[in-house]
Amino acid sequence: MTPTTTSRDVRGACPHDCPDTCALVTQVDHQGVAVRVTGNPAHRHTDGALCTKVSRYTERTYHPQRLLTPLKRSGPKGSGQFEPVSWDEALDDIAQRLGAIAARDPQAILPYSYAGTMGLVQGEAMAGRFFHRLGASLLDRTICSSAGGEALVQTLGGKVGMKVEHFAQSKLILIWGSNSIGSNLHFWRLAQQAKRDGARLVCIDPRRTETADKCHEHIALRPGTDAALALALMHQLITHDWLDHGYIERHTLGWEGLRERALQWPPERAAEVCGIPVQQIVDLARAYGTTKPAAIRLNYGMQRVRGGGNAVRAIACLPALVGAWREPAGGLLLSASGFFPVQRAALQRPDLLAGRRTRTLNMSTVGNDLLRESSAEFGPKVEAVIVYNSNPVAVAPESAKVVQGFAREDLFTVVLEHFQTDTADHADYVLPATTQLEHWDIHTSYGHTDVLLNRPAIDPVGQARSNTDIFRALAARMGLDDPCFADDDLTLCRTAFDGKAVDFQQLLDQGFATLNLPEAPFADGGFPTTSGRCEFFSARLAAQGQDGLPDHLPNFEAIGSSTQFPLAMISPPARNFLNSSFVNVTSLRDIEGEPVLEIHADDAAPRGIQSGQMVRVFNARGEYRCKASVSRRARVGVVNGLGIWWRKLGPDGTNVNEVTSQHLTDMGGGPVFYDCLVEVAAA
Ligand code: SF4
């Protein structure tokens, strides 16, 4: 940026994997240095406030360990030994090596990315074009939300729900599987407003979170039993006739079957499965059946178990049963992302595959897939991985296998990163990428219904280049000369909505624009399903051989199913981290201290474990070490391994994913991080 005589404010968007998608204002001084990042007060969802993590964004941007030059491996794989090289040397060599692999079989090249940025441009726009043109393997991006997303699609017809702003007028809010204070802060402000106006807040979560502390009631069910609770609520709605018969008749499909299913779930049965008092279920059902408007804020934690898709489907049926959708402040919100008419094909250009049928690999089983040989069933062995916006060595399940895969000397690995993460340690080349303050992007949200534009506030730090720029440069060196590789980032931002639904000039002028949607989108039905109804019964699931009605599927590793590993473990995020982002920001890591396992006193005492003591958390897949916190935040029989620490910053170079498995959810092919039995012992 050209130096100016005065400081200036630049409007942007938070890029992190968080439903709030805040509007940012970066204050840049006259020398072009970002001095402060704050929330944009003009954006109603942000309301001028950011979370602690992102208010430290300048500390992250100018971090002394920020990657500033391309690096080439100079030691054994995984050793973290690198030497600086020029961009030309790095790009020439990468292009040559990818070209040689692509000449044999481009499917041996695997892109690996997720939501390190949620931006549509620095995410999959130019990267998608590059990998499609090459004919590389496709990646099924499942690691966070695919079970719940698929469940919403099968039930409501899309990732759609009530508008978040109306939670402020709800009279009963079920906060289900969400530590909103930690991971959905701006929703929490609305819930607080509702509470001040007399609403009752109920938190449903195995962990007694900071959010649970501030709700009127906490229901600490066992992990993976949410569908049983939802079915028992339906049982009570039916037997007490707290149903909206008119809404059910006109706007739902499969009621008779669901009714029969729910009647098999009296509260006593669900209480046994969920490990909670019968009366708690009865009281919750009464509140839900008789309070209007009632709203559910569901989040993705509860779908990271074998039956996660079924659980989301069961919960997503509840609002239609009581007619909650009739009012703006009633219904359910898991994700609003399906409302945005993003022109993904124009951005990512799958047509560049030109009819080639490439395989799709699931990112949640990368540990297994990197260790597979070529076969007729699998296709070619993976020879190259290009990682961007992700840190799989820290975040993918069953770390031992993931590390083994990335440590393969014959695997060519390129990592686009801001920092030397656990994954970057395993790279052949590490390429320094720009942060959100240094590039253009455009954002949707899964927690509200505004589009945000992100302008670059400062010049790239060091020699950092944007993801788009790196993929453009690789395409040029590999002779991929399709005109689409010449699109600049602002053109890509415009392409995202193609002038439809969003006024781009408004984005340029104020930084955000609101989708034009009804206040109560399903008051008169009109769900985006094939039938136009809320589908209690899904013919599509039935055609796939699944149960067409939602049911409770016990965990792969249900409590009581193993005497060797008697404790269920969930691994929710530590409050000051966002997955593995921010773990290296010193001021935030200082707040968290060190990796912690929360354990209930009744589980700690027989194991001789005290607070502050180092413990081993282990099962047949592996073992990690952390500090015990004997805490009322853990329920009996369930331990909370707060994540996700970088392995190299944890004791013994391990983290919580040493013990998680590569099993997949019932729908959507998602990971089952919270379906995990362990034992804990003093270290
Ligand atoms: S992480 Fe979430 S709450 Fe924090 S600034 Fe980003 S969008 Fe807002």
PDB file of N, CA and C and ligand atoms in Angstrom, residues 14-16 18-22 24 49-51 53-54 185-186 578, ligand 1:
ATOM      1  N   CYS A  14     -14.297 -11.447   9.087  1.00  0.00           N
ATOM      2  CA  CYS A  14     -13.534 -12.479   9.790  1.00  0.00           C
ATOM      3  C   CYS A  14     -13.565 -13.756   8.945  1.00  0.00           C
ATOM      4  N   PRO A  15     -12.397 -14.364   8.720  1.00  0.00           N
ATOM      5  CA  PRO A  15     -12.352 -15.525   7.836  1.00  0.00           C
ATOM      6  C   PRO A  15     -12.510 -16.860   8.548  1.00  0.00           C
ATOM      7  N   HIS A  16     -12.678 -16.834   9.867  1.00  0.00           N
ATOM      8  CA  HIS A  16     -12.543 -18.101  10.605  1.00  0.00           C
ATOM      9  C   HIS A  16     -13.825 -18.921  10.616  1.00  0.00           C
ATOM     10  N   CYS A  18     -16.485 -20.030  12.073  1.00  0.00           N
ATOM     11  CA  CYS A  18     -17.323 -19.599  13.201  1.00  0.00           C
ATOM     12  C   CYS A  18     -18.621 -19.108  12.578  1.00  0.00           C
ATOM     13  N   PRO A  19     -19.764 -19.417  13.170  1.00  0.00           N
ATOM     14  CA  PRO A  19     -21.028 -19.007  12.537  1.00  0.00           C
ATOM     15  C   PRO A  19     -21.241 -17.502  12.482  1.00  0.00           C
ATOM     16  N   ASP A  20     -20.476 -16.743  13.265  1.00  0.00           N
ATOM     17  CA  ASP A  20     -20.801 -15.321  13.417  1.00  0.00           C
ATOM     18  C   ASP A  20     -20.365 -14.452  12.235  1.00  0.00           C
ATOM     19  N   THR A  21     -19.347 -14.883  11.484  1.00  0.00           N
ATOM     20  CA  THR A  21     -18.821 -14.127  10.342  1.00  0.00           C
ATOM     21  C   THR A  21     -18.909 -12.616  10.590  1.00  0.00           C
ATOM     22  N   CYS A  22     -18.043 -12.153  11.456  1.00  0.00           N
ATOM     23  CA  CYS A  22     -18.083 -10.742  11.873  1.00  0.00           C
ATOM     24  C   CYS A  22     -17.541  -9.821  10.787  1.00  0.00           C
ATOM     25  N   LEU A  24     -15.226  -6.766  10.067  1.00  0.00           N
ATOM     26  CA  LEU A  24     -14.043  -6.212  10.725  1.00  0.00           C
ATOM     27  C   LEU A  24     -13.776  -4.793  10.237  1.00  0.00           C
ATOM     28  N   ALA A  49     -18.420  -5.698  18.132  1.00  0.00           N
ATOM     29  CA  ALA A  49     -17.663  -6.542  19.075  1.00  0.00           C
ATOM     30  C   ALA A  49     -17.096  -7.779  18.393  1.00  0.00           C
ATOM     31  N   LEU A  50     -15.848  -8.084  18.697  1.00  0.00           N
ATOM     32  CA  LEU A  50     -15.219  -9.319  18.213  1.00  0.00           C
ATOM     33  C   LEU A  50     -14.912 -10.210  19.413  1.00  0.00           C
ATOM     34  N   CYS A  51     -14.656 -11.473  19.146  1.00  0.00           N
ATOM     35  CA  CYS A  51     -14.211 -12.353  20.222  1.00  0.00           C
ATOM     36  C   CYS A  51     -12.753 -12.030  20.566  1.00  0.00           C
ATOM     37  N   LYS A  53     -10.210 -13.875  20.411  1.00  0.00           N
ATOM     38  CA  LYS A  53      -9.250 -14.436  19.457  1.00  0.00           C
ATOM     39  C   LYS A  53      -8.935 -13.440  18.347  1.00  0.00           C
ATOM     40  N   VAL A  54      -9.980 -12.931  17.727  1.00  0.00           N
ATOM     41  CA  VAL A  54      -9.760 -12.119  16.522  1.00  0.00           C
ATOM     42  C   VAL A  54      -9.440 -10.679  16.877  1.00  0.00           C
ATOM     43  N   LEU A 185     -20.624 -16.354  19.795  1.00  0.00           N
ATOM     44  CA  LEU A 185     -20.764 -15.267  20.759  1.00  0.00           C
ATOM     45  C   LEU A 185     -21.903 -14.304  20.435  1.00  0.00           C
ATOM     46  N   HIS A 186     -22.083 -14.013  19.146  1.00  0.00           N
ATOM     47  CA  HIS A 186     -23.076 -13.003  18.796  1.00  0.00           C
ATOM     48  C   HIS A 186     -24.489 -13.553  18.893  1.00  0.00           C
ATOM     49  N   LEU A 578      -9.459 -21.835  17.858  1.00  0.00           N
ATOM     50  CA  LEU A 578     -10.516 -22.155  16.918  1.00  0.00           C
ATOM     51  C   LEU A 578      -9.980 -23.321  16.088  1.00  0.00           C
TER      52      LEU A 578
HETATM   53  S1  SF4 B   1     -14.102 -15.997  15.262  1.00  0.00           S
HETATM   54 FE1  SF4 B   1     -16.320 -15.687  15.220  1.00  0.00          FE
HETATM   55  S2  SF4 B   1     -16.809 -14.290  16.926  1.00  0.00           S
HETATM   56 FE2  SF4 B   1     -14.571 -14.197  16.533  1.00  0.00          FE
HETATM   57  S3  SF4 B   1     -14.395 -12.428  15.159  1.00  0.00           S
HETATM   58 FE3  SF4 B   1     -14.502 -14.294  13.895  1.00  0.00          FE
HETATM   59  S4  SF4 B   1     -16.668 -14.492  13.360  1.00  0.00           S
HETATM   60 FE4  SF4 B   1     -16.517 -13.034  15.084  1.00  0.00          FE
END
